[in-house]
């Protein structure tokens, strides 16, 4: 077996600091994006409700105005 | 479905045993290398690391990095890329998801 290579301390320091920086960045960005996504979902649900309401009103209006003897 | 589950329950110990016997020597080799190559830096290695960093900065200032061979430069680029990839691994751990932020 090849003997394990002695890694330079700079590389070790670089690797583990990059790892910790990555964890911190990922966690920070997640906590930043989470409330925004929830807000977005809430707004989308409200919009959808309004749309459905509007469509219902339109449909009822159309039905009421529909001139047909086949009622 | 029920027959599959029963089959699985009967064969599970044998499968687990086979997996353990397969992975044991490979885990041993991995541990043998990881113990030396993947350990975090000890506090008294940090001054050496800072010195290496200063050497790199000095070589960039004096322009002596142009004396590197292309092969050396490529290897350094590869090592730098590997170090940067650890950042993305850390980000995966921090956002607790493999692909994308599951908000």
mmCIF file of C-alpha atoms in Angstrom:
data_model
loop_
_atom_site.group_PDB
_atom_site.id
_atom_site.type_symbol
_atom_site.label_atom_id
_atom_site.label_comp_id
_atom_site.label_asym_id
_atom_site.label_seq_id
_atom_site.Cartn_x
_atom_site.Cartn_y
_atom_site.Cartn_z
ATOM 1 C CA UNK A 1 0.000 0.000 0.000
ATOM 2 C CA UNK A 2 1.193 3.506 -0.701
ATOM 3 C CA UNK A 3 2.081 5.251 2.561
ATOM 4 C CA UNK A 4 -0.309 8.079 3.412
ATOM 5 C CA UNK A 5 0.967 11.448 2.239
ATOM 6 C CA UNK A 6 1.726 14.254 4.696
ATOM 7 C CA UNK A 7 -0.648 17.065 3.800
ATOM 8 C CA UNK A 8 0.678 20.623 4.104
ATOM 9 C CA UNK A 9 -0.846 22.511 7.065
ATOM 10 C CA UNK A 10 -1.950 25.342 4.790
ATOM 11 C CA UNK A 11 -4.088 22.928 2.791
ATOM 12 C CA UNK A 12 -5.542 21.413 5.958
ATOM 13 C CA UNK A 13 -6.312 24.842 7.368
ATOM 14 C CA UNK A 14 -7.832 25.894 4.053
ATOM 15 C CA UNK A 15 -9.999 22.793 3.793
ATOM 16 C CA UNK A 16 -11.485 22.947 7.250
ATOM 17 C CA UNK A 17 -11.995 26.704 7.224
ATOM 18 C CA UNK A 18 -13.748 26.343 3.861
ATOM 19 C CA UNK A 19 -15.928 23.623 5.401
ATOM 20 C CA UNK A 20 -16.946 25.764 8.361
ATOM 21 C CA UNK A 21 -17.488 28.825 6.199
ATOM 22 C CA UNK A 22 -19.700 26.710 3.959
ATOM 23 C CA UNK A 23 -21.788 25.429 6.871
ATOM 24 C CA UNK A 24 -22.215 28.972 8.196
ATOM 25 C CA UNK A 25 -23.126 30.323 4.744
ATOM 26 C CA UNK A 26 -25.612 27.524 4.098
ATOM 27 C CA UNK A 27 -27.312 27.915 7.460
ATOM 28 C CA UNK A 28 -27.491 31.733 7.168
ATOM 29 C CA UNK A 29 -28.913 31.651 3.663
ATOM 30 C CA UNK A 30 -31.457 28.989 4.633
ATOM 31 C CA UNK A 31 -32.735 31.064 7.531
ATOM 32 C CA UNK A 32 -32.876 34.086 5.187
ATOM 33 C CA UNK A 33 -34.817 32.300 2.452
ATOM 34 C CA UNK A 34 -37.264 30.420 4.689
ATOM 35 C CA UNK A 35 -39.546 33.292 5.798
ATOM 36 C CA UNK A 36 -39.498 34.727 2.292
ATOM 37 C CA UNK A 37 -40.667 31.442 0.805
ATOM 38 C CA UNK A 38 -43.448 31.175 3.383
ATOM 39 C CA UNK A 39 -44.543 34.740 2.608
ATOM 40 C CA UNK A 40 -44.513 33.897 -1.087
ATOM 41 C CA UNK A 41 -46.654 30.806 -0.486
ATOM 42 C CA UNK A 42 -49.106 32.804 1.617
ATOM 43 C CA UNK A 43 -49.408 35.494 -1.069
ATOM 44 C CA UNK A 44 -49.889 32.844 -3.763
ATOM 45 C CA UNK A 45 -52.655 31.159 -1.741
ATOM 46 C CA UNK A 46 -54.416 34.511 -1.207
ATOM 47 C CA UNK A 47 -54.166 35.376 -4.884
ATOM 48 C CA UNK A 48 -55.573 31.997 -5.825
ATOM 49 C CA UNK A 49 -58.476 32.483 -3.423
ATOM 50 C CA UNK A 50 -59.225 35.890 -4.947
ATOM 51 C CA UNK A 51 -59.052 34.440 -8.446
ATOM 52 C CA UNK A 52 -61.433 31.618 -7.566
ATOM 53 C CA UNK A 53 -63.834 34.121 -5.995
ATOM 54 C CA UNK A 54 -63.710 36.316 -9.096
ATOM 55 C CA UNK A 55 -64.303 33.354 -11.393
ATOM 56 C CA UNK A 56 -67.258 32.244 -9.307
ATOM 57 C CA UNK A 57 -68.837 35.715 -9.481
ATOM 58 C CA UNK A 58 -68.282 35.845 -13.232
ATOM 59 C CA UNK A 59 -69.808 32.445 -13.728
ATOM 60 C CA UNK A 60 -72.868 33.320 -11.661
ATOM 61 C CA UNK A 61 -73.290 36.603 -13.493
ATOM 62 C CA UNK A 62 -73.015 34.864 -16.841
ATOM 63 C CA UNK A 63 -75.582 32.312 -15.813
ATOM 64 C CA UNK A 64 -77.972 35.001 -14.590
ATOM 65 C CA UNK A 65 -77.689 36.966 -17.813
ATOM 66 C CA UNK A 66 -77.960 33.965 -20.019
ATOM 67 C CA UNK A 67 -81.086 34.513 -22.146
ATOM 68 C CA UNK A 68 -82.414 31.148 -22.866
ATOM 69 C CA UNK A 69 -85.768 29.572 -22.577
ATOM 70 C CA UNK A 70 -84.108 26.265 -21.802
ATOM 71 C CA UNK A 71 -83.745 27.137 -18.116
ATOM 72 C CA UNK B 1 -45.694 -7.817 -1.614
ATOM 73 C CA UNK B 2 -46.089 -9.919 1.522
ATOM 74 C CA UNK B 3 -43.902 -12.618 0.037
ATOM 75 C CA UNK B 4 -41.237 -10.030 -0.760
ATOM 76 C CA UNK B 5 -41.244 -8.720 2.799
ATOM 77 C CA UNK B 6 -41.013 -12.251 4.195
ATOM 78 C CA UNK B 7 -38.156 -13.077 1.805
ATOM 79 C CA UNK B 8 -36.353 -9.928 2.827
ATOM 80 C CA UNK B 9 -36.785 -10.665 6.545
ATOM 81 C CA UNK B 10 -35.356 -14.150 6.036
ATOM 82 C CA UNK B 11 -32.380 -13.032 3.981
ATOM 83 C CA UNK B 12 -31.668 -9.787 5.872
ATOM 84 C CA UNK B 13 -29.131 -11.168 8.414
ATOM 85 C CA UNK B 14 -27.153 -12.844 5.625
ATOM 86 C CA UNK B 15 -27.168 -9.620 3.594
ATOM 87 C CA UNK B 16 -26.085 -7.552 6.566
ATOM 88 C CA UNK B 17 -23.298 -10.016 7.306
ATOM 89 C CA UNK B 18 -22.129 -9.944 3.725
ATOM 90 C CA UNK B 19 -22.130 -6.117 3.725
ATOM 91 C CA UNK B 20 -20.124 -6.009 6.955
ATOM 92 C CA UNK B 21 -17.532 -8.536 5.746
ATOM 93 C CA UNK B 22 -17.192 -6.619 2.488
ATOM 94 C CA UNK B 23 -16.829 -3.198 4.026
ATOM 95 C CA UNK B 24 -14.603 -4.014 7.017
ATOM 96 C CA UNK B 25 -11.211 -4.177 5.216
ATOM 97 C CA UNK B 26 -12.129 -1.239 2.988
ATOM 98 C CA UNK B 27 -13.120 0.837 6.012
ATOM 99 C CA UNK B 28 -9.793 -0.149 7.581
ATOM 100 C CA UNK B 29 -7.873 1.113 4.523
ATOM 101 C CA UNK B 30 -9.923 4.294 4.505
ATOM 102 C CA UNK B 31 -9.258 4.873 8.194
ATOM 103 C CA UNK B 32 -5.545 4.123 7.682
ATOM 104 C CA UNK B 33 -5.290 6.975 5.164
ATOM 105 C CA UNK B 34 -7.819 9.325 6.730
ATOM 106 C CA UNK B 35 -6.003 9.250 10.077
ATOM 107 C CA UNK B 36 -3.047 10.993 8.426
ATOM 108 C CA UNK B 37 -4.503 12.892 5.496
ATOM 109 C CA UNK B 38 -7.935 14.101 6.619
ATOM 110 C CA UNK B 39 -7.275 15.195 10.208
ATOM 111 C CA UNK B 40 -7.938 18.854 10.987
ATOM 112 C CA UNK B 41 -4.838 21.007 11.595
ATOM 113 C CA UNK B 42 -3.536 21.062 15.180
ATOM 114 C CA UNK B 43 -3.076 24.541 16.714
ATOM 115 C CA UNK B 44 0.726 24.370 16.448
ATOM 116 C CA UNK B 45 0.495 23.729 12.700
ATOM 117 C CA UNK B 46 -1.198 27.079 12.182
ATOM 118 C CA UNK B 47 2.043 29.192 12.223
ATOM 119 C CA UNK B 48 3.471 26.899 9.492
ATOM 120 C CA UNK B 49 0.296 27.392 7.506
ATOM 121 C CA UNK B 50 0.493 31.176 7.848
ATOM 122 C CA UNK B 51 4.136 31.067 6.726
ATOM 123 C CA UNK B 52 3.197 29.083 3.612
ATOM 124 C CA UNK B 53 0.477 31.611 2.895
ATOM 125 C CA UNK B 54 2.982 34.476 3.227
ATOM 126 C CA UNK B 55 5.333 32.645 0.866
ATOM 127 C CA UNK B 56 2.544 32.419 -1.706
ATOM 128 C CA UNK B 57 1.663 36.103 -1.330
ATOM 129 C CA UNK B 58 5.349 37.037 -1.689
ATOM 130 C CA UNK B 59 5.701 34.935 -4.823
ATOM 131 C CA UNK B 60 2.689 36.744 -6.258
ATOM 132 C CA UNK B 61 4.195 40.150 -5.370
ATOM 133 C CA UNK B 62 7.713 39.472 -6.699
ATOM 134 C CA UNK B 63 6.407 37.700 -9.771
ATOM 135 C CA UNK B 64 8.360 34.535 -8.983
ATOM 136 C CA UNK B 65 5.205 32.504 -9.566
ATOM 137 C CA UNK B 66 6.004 32.796 -13.279
ATOM 138 C CA UNK B 67 8.934 30.439 -12.625
ATOM 139 C CA UNK B 68 6.529 27.592 -11.865
ATOM 140 C CA UNK B 69 6.294 24.848 -14.439
ATOM 141 C CA UNK B 70 2.928 24.340 -16.114
ATOM 142 C CA UNK B 71 2.628 20.963 -14.413
ATOM 143 C CA UNK B 72 3.167 22.526 -10.988
ATOM 144 C CA UNK B 73 0.690 25.274 -11.763
ATOM 145 C CA UNK B 74 -1.923 22.736 -12.853
ATOM 146 C CA UNK B 75 -1.416 20.701 -9.679
ATOM 147 C CA UNK B 76 -1.756 23.827 -7.554
ATOM 148 C CA UNK B 77 -4.954 24.699 -9.398
ATOM 149 C CA UNK B 78 -6.307 21.217 -8.753
ATOM 150 C CA UNK B 79 -5.513 21.419 -5.052
ATOM 151 C CA UNK B 80 -7.119 24.866 -4.826
ATOM 152 C CA UNK B 81 -10.240 23.529 -6.553
ATOM 153 C CA UNK B 82 -10.438 20.650 -4.087
ATOM 154 C CA UNK B 83 -10.153 23.022 -1.145
ATOM 155 C CA UNK B 84 -12.937 25.186 -2.625
ATOM 156 C CA UNK B 85 -15.179 22.134 -3.072
ATOM 157 C CA UNK B 86 -15.102 21.621 0.698
ATOM 158 C CA UNK B 87 -16.938 24.944 0.906
ATOM 159 C CA UNK B 88 -19.806 23.529 -1.149
ATOM 160 C CA UNK B 89 -19.851 20.368 0.979
ATOM 161 C CA UNK B 90 -20.149 22.623 4.018
ATOM 162 C CA UNK B 91 -22.985 24.514 2.351
ATOM 163 C CA UNK B 92 -24.831 21.240 1.743
ATOM 164 C CA UNK B 93 -24.485 20.428 5.431
ATOM 165 C CA UNK B 94 -25.615 23.907 6.451
ATOM 166 C CA UNK B 95 -28.717 24.001 4.292
ATOM 167 C CA UNK B 96 -29.583 20.418 5.275
ATOM 168 C CA UNK B 97 -30.372 19.367 1.734
ATOM 169 C CA UNK B 98 -28.490 17.910 -1.165
ATOM 170 C CA UNK B 99 -29.875 19.963 -4.059
ATOM 171 C CA UNK B 100 -31.336 23.392 -3.521
ATOM 172 C CA UNK B 101 -32.742 25.050 -0.441
ATOM 173 C CA UNK B 102 -35.868 23.192 0.713
ATOM 174 C CA UNK B 103 -37.647 26.196 2.204
#
